[in-house]
Tab-separated table of C-alpha atoms in Angstrom:
chain	number	residue	atom	x	y	z
A	1	LYS	CA	-5.315	-22.392	5.989
A	2	THR	CA	-6.202	-21.482	2.430
A	3	ILE	CA	-4.415	-19.749	-0.442
A	4	LEU	CA	-6.566	-18.856	-3.445
A	5	LYS	CA	-5.317	-17.667	-6.839
A	6	THR	CA	-7.059	-15.882	-9.692
A	7	THR	CA	-5.814	-15.356	-13.246
A	8	ASP	CA	-8.922	-13.623	-14.622
A	9	GLY	CA	-9.284	-10.550	-12.434
A	10	GLY	CA	-11.181	-12.289	-9.652
A	11	SER	CA	-14.002	-13.949	-11.590
A	12	ASN	CA	-12.692	-17.402	-10.651
A	13	TRP	CA	-10.445	-18.603	-7.843
A	14	VAL	CA	-8.438	-21.818	-7.525
A	15	ASP	CA	-7.281	-23.312	-4.221
A	16	ILE	CA	-3.467	-23.644	-4.365
A	17	THR	CA	-2.852	-24.315	-0.668
A	18	PRO	CA	0.274	-26.503	-0.395
A	19	ASP	CA	0.448	-29.513	1.894
A	20	ASN	CA	3.767	-28.470	3.448
A	21	ILE	CA	2.328	-25.328	5.128
A	22	VAL	CA	1.275	-26.952	8.365
A	23	ASN	CA	0.133	-24.048	10.539
A	24	SER	CA	-3.629	-23.495	10.398
A	25	GLN	CA	-3.539	-19.677	10.342
A	26	LEU	CA	-2.117	-17.750	7.385
A	27	VAL	CA	-1.531	-14.097	8.249
A	28	ASP	CA	-0.427	-12.237	5.109
A	29	ILE	CA	0.679	-12.723	1.499
A	30	ALA	CA	2.563	-10.453	-0.926
A	31	PHE	CA	4.146	-10.828	-4.357
A	32	ALA	CA	6.916	-8.991	-6.178
A	33	ASN	CA	5.688	-10.226	-9.556
A	34	ALA	CA	3.508	-12.972	-10.994
A	35	ASN	CA	5.949	-15.688	-9.919
A	36	THR	CA	7.837	-14.644	-6.775
A	37	GLY	CA	6.055	-14.038	-3.492
A	38	TRP	CA	5.926	-14.875	0.203
A	39	VAL	CA	3.250	-16.025	2.606
A	40	ILE	CA	3.518	-15.998	6.404
A	41	ASN	CA	1.705	-17.715	9.218
A	42	THR	CA	2.174	-16.898	12.883
A	43	ASP	CA	5.798	-18.031	13.033
A	44	LEU	CA	6.999	-19.310	9.648
A	45	ILE	CA	7.807	-17.805	6.240
A	46	TYR	CA	7.380	-19.507	2.850
A	47	ILE	CA	8.502	-18.405	-0.617
A	48	THR	CA	7.318	-19.368	-4.099
A	49	ASN	CA	9.094	-18.744	-7.390
A	50	ASP	CA	6.533	-20.403	-9.638
A	51	GLY	CA	3.352	-18.449	-8.980
A	52	GLY	CA	2.266	-20.477	-5.959
A	53	THR	CA	2.588	-23.984	-7.373
A	54	THR	CA	5.252	-24.870	-4.797
A	55	TRP	CA	6.260	-23.161	-1.539
A	56	THR	CA	9.544	-23.495	0.364
A	57	GLU	CA	10.031	-22.633	4.027
A	58	GLU	CA	12.753	-20.048	4.657
A	59	ASN	CA	15.034	-19.709	7.669
A	60	TYR	CA	16.324	-17.113	10.122
A	61	GLN	CA	19.907	-15.986	10.600
A	62	GLU	CA	19.572	-16.429	14.362
A	63	ASP	CA	17.685	-18.765	16.650
A	64	TYR	CA	14.522	-16.910	17.658
A	65	SER	CA	11.618	-18.212	19.683
A	66	LEU	CA	8.097	-16.964	20.379
A	67	LEU	CA	7.849	-15.439	16.936
A	68	SER	CA	4.594	-13.647	16.177
A	69	HIS	CA	4.219	-12.591	12.548
A	70	LYS	CA	1.580	-10.001	11.756
A	71	ALA	CA	2.342	-8.302	8.419
A	72	LEU	CA	4.410	-8.739	5.264
A	73	ALA	CA	5.863	-6.312	2.697
A	74	VAL	CA	7.784	-7.128	-0.483
A	75	THR	CA	9.952	-4.618	-2.356
A	76	SER	CA	11.586	-6.858	-4.981
A	77	ASP	CA	11.903	-10.519	-5.969
A	78	SER	CA	14.774	-10.850	-3.475
A	79	THR	CA	13.785	-8.491	-0.642
A	80	ALA	CA	10.954	-8.980	1.837
A	81	TYR	CA	10.078	-7.721	5.317
A	82	VAL	CA	8.033	-9.313	8.112
A	83	ALA	CA	6.701	-7.209	10.985
A	84	GLY	CA	5.723	-8.601	14.354
A	85	LYS	CA	7.308	-9.668	17.610
A	86	ARG	CA	10.192	-11.928	18.566
A	87	LYS	CA	12.116	-13.231	21.554
A	88	ARG	CA	15.825	-13.876	21.739
A	89	PRO	CA	16.962	-17.102	23.430
A	90	THR	CA	18.873	-15.080	26.047
A	91	SER	CA	15.961	-12.774	26.947
A	92	SER	CA	12.790	-13.278	28.971
A	93	SER	CA	10.872	-10.562	27.088
A	94	ALA	CA	9.449	-10.453	23.569
A	95	TYR	CA	10.168	-7.360	21.476
A	96	ALA	CA	8.702	-5.796	18.365
A	97	ASP	CA	10.883	-6.170	15.310
A	98	VAL	CA	11.020	-6.255	11.523
A	99	PHE	CA	12.739	-9.260	9.980
A	100	ASN	CA	14.160	-8.683	6.544
A	101	LYS	CA	15.587	-10.750	3.736
A	102	ARG	CA	17.907	-8.698	1.565
A	103	PRO	CA	20.041	-9.970	-1.316
A	104	PHE	CA	23.439	-8.592	-0.273
A	105	GLU	CA	23.244	-9.604	3.420
A	106	ALA	CA	20.918	-12.569	3.762
A	107	PRO	CA	20.386	-14.260	0.425
A	108	VAL	CA	18.642	-17.293	1.895
A	109	SER	CA	17.508	-16.247	5.379
A	110	PHE	CA	15.817	-13.511	7.367
A	111	GLY	CA	17.568	-11.338	9.943
A	112	ALA	CA	16.355	-8.892	12.591
A	113	SER	CA	16.562	-5.117	12.304
A	114	VAL	CA	19.523	-3.107	13.570
A	115	ALA	CA	19.461	-0.562	16.452
A	116	SER	CA	15.802	0.339	15.956
A	117	GLU	CA	13.465	2.279	18.261
A	118	PHE	CA	10.710	-0.316	18.475
A	119	ASN	CA	11.145	-0.589	22.243
A	120	SER	CA	12.125	2.933	23.219
A	121	PHE	CA	8.609	3.621	24.519
A	122	ASP	CA	7.517	0.180	25.693
A	123	LEU	CA	7.285	-3.364	24.422
A	124	ASP	CA	5.504	-2.754	21.127
A	125	ASN	CA	3.945	-5.414	18.896
A	126	LEU	CA	3.977	-4.522	15.209
A	127	LYS	CA	0.787	-5.127	13.227
A	128	SER	CA	1.388	-3.416	9.885
A	129	ILE	CA	4.143	-2.565	7.421
A	130	ALA	CA	4.310	-0.848	4.025
A	131	PHE	CA	6.949	0.576	1.709
A	132	ALA	CA	6.756	3.807	-0.281
A	133	SER	CA	9.880	2.805	-2.204
A	134	ALA	CA	12.598	0.178	-2.002
A	135	THR	CA	14.387	2.213	0.679
A	136	ALA	CA	11.553	3.938	2.597
A	137	GLY	CA	9.422	1.731	4.838
A	138	TYR	CA	6.823	2.364	7.536
A	139	ALA	CA	5.683	0.099	10.372
A	140	GLY	CA	3.204	0.444	13.223
A	141	GLY	CA	1.582	-1.569	15.968
A	142	GLU	CA	-0.214	-1.756	19.280
A	143	LEU	CA	1.303	1.362	20.882
A	144	GLY	CA	0.108	3.832	18.252
A	145	ILE	CA	3.617	4.562	17.028
A	146	ILE	CA	4.779	4.902	13.418
A	147	TYR	CA	8.376	3.849	12.721
A	148	LYS	CA	10.209	4.686	9.501
A	149	LEU	CA	13.113	3.005	7.745
A	150	GLU	CA	15.096	5.533	5.735
A	151	ALA	CA	17.781	3.549	3.989
A	152	ILE	CA	20.400	5.050	1.697
A	153	PRO	CA	20.086	3.693	-1.854
A	154	GLY	CA	22.994	1.427	-2.663
A	155	GLU	CA	24.142	1.238	0.943
A	156	ASN	CA	24.115	-1.869	3.117
A	157	ASN	CA	21.488	-0.610	5.572
A	158	LEU	CA	18.119	-2.007	4.528
A	159	SER	CA	17.959	-3.708	7.926
A	160	GLY	CA	17.648	-0.438	9.837
A	161	PRO	CA	17.549	1.484	11.938
A	162	TRP	CA	13.798	2.086	12.129
A	163	ASN	CA	13.160	5.430	13.851
A	164	LYS	CA	10.008	6.657	15.568
A	165	ILE	CA	8.382	9.507	13.589
A	166	LEU	CA	4.921	9.664	15.216
A	167	ASP	CA	3.492	8.736	18.610
A	168	LEU	CA	-0.255	9.165	19.082
A	169	GLU	CA	0.214	8.896	22.867
A	170	PRO	CA	-3.458	8.446	23.805
A	171	ALA	CA	-4.623	7.383	27.232
A	172	ASN	CA	-5.793	4.119	25.675
A	173	PHE	CA	-3.345	3.036	22.980
A	174	GLN	CA	-4.505	3.164	19.373
A	175	THR	CA	-3.278	0.195	17.391
A	176	ILE	CA	-1.907	1.021	13.932
A	177	ASN	CA	-3.980	-1.493	11.986
A	178	SER	CA	-2.679	-0.852	8.470
A	179	ILE	CA	-0.441	1.466	6.478
A	180	SER	CA	-0.451	2.313	2.761
A	181	PHE	CA	1.939	4.516	0.770
A	182	PRO	CA	0.985	4.850	-2.913
A	183	THR	CA	3.833	7.334	-3.555
A	184	GLU	CA	7.034	8.302	-1.765
A	185	ASP	CA	5.345	11.384	-0.276
A	186	ASP	CA	1.682	10.398	0.040
A	187	GLY	CA	0.629	7.857	2.632
A	188	MET	CA	-1.920	7.021	5.300
A	189	PHE	CA	-2.590	4.719	8.209
A	190	SER	CA	-5.677	3.546	10.070
A	191	THR	CA	-6.473	3.180	13.747
A	192	SER	CA	-9.607	3.368	15.896
A	193	VAL	CA	-10.820	4.744	19.215
A	194	GLU	CA	-13.697	3.901	21.534
A	195	VAL	CA	-16.136	6.718	22.304
A	196	SER	CA	-19.093	5.999	24.599
A	197	GLY	CA	-18.893	2.319	23.752
A	198	ASN	CA	-18.782	2.901	19.993
A	199	SER	CA	-15.745	2.290	17.805
A	200	ILE	CA	-14.672	5.069	15.436
A	201	ALA	CA	-12.083	4.440	12.727
A	202	LEU	CA	-9.528	7.205	12.181
A	203	ILE	CA	-7.630	7.637	8.906
A	204	TYR	CA	-4.460	9.743	9.135
A	205	ASN	CA	-2.681	10.957	5.994
A	206	THR	CA	0.570	12.661	5.049
A	207	SER	CA	1.778	14.385	1.897
A	208	ASN	CA	5.411	14.852	2.954
A	209	ALA	CA	6.649	11.318	3.694
A	210	GLY	CA	5.513	11.289	7.321
A	211	ALA	CA	7.023	14.588	8.442
A	212	ASP	CA	3.494	15.869	9.192
A	213	TRP	CA	0.139	14.124	9.552
A	214	ALA	CA	-3.194	15.838	8.890
A	215	THR	CA	-6.151	15.804	11.292
A	216	PRO	CA	-7.653	12.362	10.746
A	217	ASP	CA	-10.857	11.587	8.883
A	218	SER	CA	-13.319	9.508	10.902
A	219	ILE	CA	-15.640	6.636	10.029
A	220	PRO	CA	-18.260	5.828	12.727
A	221	ASP	CA	-19.154	2.300	13.819
A	222	LEU	CA	-16.032	0.712	12.328
A	223	SER	CA	-13.386	-1.159	14.304
A	224	ILE	CA	-10.074	-2.733	13.279
A	225	PRO	CA	-9.964	-0.651	10.075
A	226	ILE	CA	-7.765	-1.994	7.265
A	227	LEU	CA	-7.082	0.325	4.339
A	228	PHE	CA	-5.481	0.197	0.914
A	229	ALA	CA	-4.634	3.165	-1.318
A	230	PRO	CA	-3.496	2.200	-4.834
A	231	ASP	CA	-2.818	5.890	-5.576
A	232	PRO	CA	-3.204	9.257	-3.787
A	233	PHE	CA	-6.741	9.749	-5.093
A	234	TYR	CA	-8.683	6.676	-3.948
A	235	THR	CA	-8.694	4.686	-0.711
A	236	TRP	CA	-10.683	1.641	0.348
A	237	VAL	CA	-11.314	0.836	4.027
A	238	VAL	CA	-12.808	-2.322	5.524
A	239	GLY	CA	-13.269	-3.528	9.091
A	240	LEU	CA	-15.527	-5.352	11.495
A	241	GLY	CA	-19.142	-4.677	10.588
A	242	GLY	CA	-19.347	-6.000	7.027
A	243	LYS	CA	-19.001	-2.676	5.207
A	244	ILE	CA	-16.596	-1.330	2.573
A	245	TYR	CA	-15.828	2.380	2.441
A	246	LYS	CA	-14.335	4.264	-0.504
A	247	GLY	CA	-12.559	7.583	-0.014
A	248	VAL	CA	-12.001	9.997	-2.882
A	249	SER	CA	-9.476	12.832	-2.878
A	250	THR	CA	-10.825	16.359	-3.274
A	251	LEU	CA	-7.915	17.273	-5.547
A	252	VAL	CA	-10.074	16.940	-8.633
A	253	GLY	CA	-13.484	17.755	-7.186
A	254	ILE	CA	-15.105	14.504	-8.268
A	255	ASN	CA	-18.893	14.600	-8.034
A	256	ASP	CA	-21.602	12.006	-8.496
A	257	LEU	CA	-22.320	12.830	-12.128
A	258	GLU	CA	-20.926	10.515	-14.763
A	259	LEU	CA	-20.488	11.190	-18.459
A	260	THR	CA	-22.873	9.264	-20.690
A	261	MET	CA	-20.436	9.259	-23.606
A	262	GLY	CA	-17.981	6.433	-24.143
A	263	PHE	CA	-14.258	6.997	-23.801
A	264	SER	CA	-11.056	4.986	-23.592
A	265	VAL	CA	-7.403	5.700	-22.859
A	266	TYR	CA	-4.479	3.793	-24.362
A	267	PRO	CA	-1.808	2.732	-23.812
A	268	ASN	CA	-2.293	2.723	-20.061
A	269	PRO	CA	0.245	2.314	-18.485
A	270	THR	CA	2.115	4.615	-20.840
A	271	THR	CA	5.760	5.530	-21.349
A	272	GLY	CA	4.885	9.044	-22.526
A	273	ILE	CA	2.285	9.792	-25.197
A	274	PHE	CA	-1.199	8.330	-24.731
A	275	LYS	CA	-4.453	8.636	-26.679
A	276	VAL	CA	-7.931	9.564	-25.451
A	277	GLU	CA	-10.731	8.257	-27.641
A	278	ILE	CA	-14.215	9.718	-27.053
A	279	VAL	CA	-17.405	8.523	-28.707
A	280	SER	CA	-20.267	11.053	-28.688
A	281	GLU	CA	-23.389	11.576	-30.783
A	282	ASN	CA	-23.221	15.332	-30.290
A	283	ASN	CA	-21.002	18.123	-31.560
A	284	GLU	CA	-19.915	19.570	-28.239
A	285	THR	CA	-16.917	20.728	-26.276
A	286	ILE	CA	-15.308	18.871	-23.388
A	287	ASN	CA	-12.924	20.255	-20.792
A	288	TYR	CA	-9.923	18.229	-19.681
A	289	LEU	CA	-7.488	18.538	-16.779
A	290	LEU	CA	-4.374	16.411	-16.253
A	291	ILE	CA	-2.777	16.512	-12.776
A	292	ASP	CA	-0.057	14.586	-10.961
A	293	ALA	CA	-0.226	12.818	-7.589
A	294	SER	CA	0.362	16.047	-5.652
A	295	GLY	CA	-2.473	17.859	-7.435
A	296	ARG	CA	-0.115	19.895	-9.631
A	297	GLU	CA	-1.596	20.765	-12.997
A	298	ILE	CA	0.208	19.239	-15.969
A	299	GLU	CA	-2.105	20.407	-18.744
A	300	ASN	CA	-5.660	21.640	-19.285
A	301	GLY	CA	-7.753	22.696	-22.235
A	302	VAL	CA	-10.841	22.124	-24.343
A	303	TRP	CA	-11.498	19.415	-26.908
A	304	ASN	CA	-14.095	19.763	-29.681
A	305	LEU	CA	-16.090	16.608	-30.359
A	306	ASN	CA	-17.265	15.885	-33.898
A	307	GLY	CA	-20.431	13.890	-33.236
A	308	SER	CA	-18.834	10.478	-33.764
A	309	THR	CA	-15.403	9.252	-32.642
A	310	SER	CA	-12.807	11.845	-31.661
A	311	LEU	CA	-9.157	11.079	-30.884
A	312	PHE	CA	-6.839	13.285	-28.809
A	313	SER	CA	-3.242	12.948	-27.587
A	314	LEU	CA	-1.558	13.905	-24.324
A	315	ASP	CA	2.150	13.720	-23.569
A	316	LEU	CA	3.791	12.746	-20.250
A	317	SER	CA	7.252	12.202	-21.742
A	318	ASP	CA	8.806	14.979	-19.664
A	319	SER	CA	7.026	13.946	-16.450
A	320	LYS	CA	8.333	11.516	-13.858
A	321	ASN	CA	6.980	7.991	-13.498
A	322	GLY	CA	3.939	7.633	-11.278
A	323	MET	CA	0.170	8.036	-11.139
A	324	TYR	CA	-1.782	10.824	-12.846
A	325	LEU	CA	-5.451	11.771	-13.072
A	326	LEU	CA	-7.246	12.883	-16.216
A	327	LYS	CA	-10.522	14.669	-15.492
A	328	ILE	CA	-12.863	15.218	-18.439
A	329	SER	CA	-16.106	17.143	-17.976
A	330	THR	CA	-19.047	18.759	-19.724
A	331	THR	CA	-22.016	20.723	-18.399
A	332	THR	CA	-23.827	17.459	-17.660
A	333	GLY	CA	-21.195	15.407	-15.887
A	334	GLN	CA	-17.578	14.407	-15.459
A	335	SER	CA	-15.357	11.355	-15.197
A	336	VAL	CA	-11.870	10.791	-13.859
A	337	ILE	CA	-9.405	8.310	-15.339
A	338	ARG	CA	-6.220	7.121	-13.663
A	339	ILE	CA	-3.153	7.173	-15.915
A	340	SER	CA	0.011	5.296	-14.946
A	341	LYS	CA	3.378	6.242	-16.407
A	342	ASN	CA	6.310	3.828	-16.108
């Protein structure tokens, strides 16, 4: 039972575990901003509005028992979702479900989903949840099924239904260990299979909001894979075995060469126009390519360096908010910089 906080990018961590969280196992934590966030243990939910200094236990709209919390997702400072399993007082069976706290229906408590397909195949147990936007969520669990919440913006339906969009249907069920959606269209999830006594992690990805899933990438000797994709270009995967894997998109053809010259980009994030400053001792040319999250080319060209400090401008004013990649390259190497527009 430990909550650690950093305010310097991870160089130092301070223990902020509150005394009123009594359960010994904390399962997940997520924040909407620097102040408001939630933490869950196996059956309770706590909220903080002061950056973790104090935590308050939150309640349910109904009396549930045998709660089993596994994953947490936050979409705003007033909306959060908890995936797992629950049992109604009038039932003898426990069912998968997503509890949600939403400002216009449950301002101070969590309620269950509405008319969802979590149990259409069997008694699932949800292990992971992620949101591509405030109204598009994805959840998965022990049965190898991906469920999707497709709410209508502005409508009172953030509680469901959650509909099944993918069923792996293997002979031995593949647990959906984690899900990550860096954009509304691009997402991925991780699972694993046993082959001849060895565990192989499988990473599935989609570029059309879950309508289709590509043949999965595989990582040998890795079980219970947990992944995180901050954007469509990079993914980190961890699991049992003490290793960290980094996946790089082939959209930009990144190789192992790195530019020896110094460069910086500012402001980043940007609202439109941003500067690229390059320091080089040589008079040379450099190629640049700016693409969006789908790999679509925004701009390309050649910059001439003057042997000292060169400054160039690029403009995203007419492009939508999101993540972009700037690839700069010479005959000796290349580097890729992530640009965020908001």
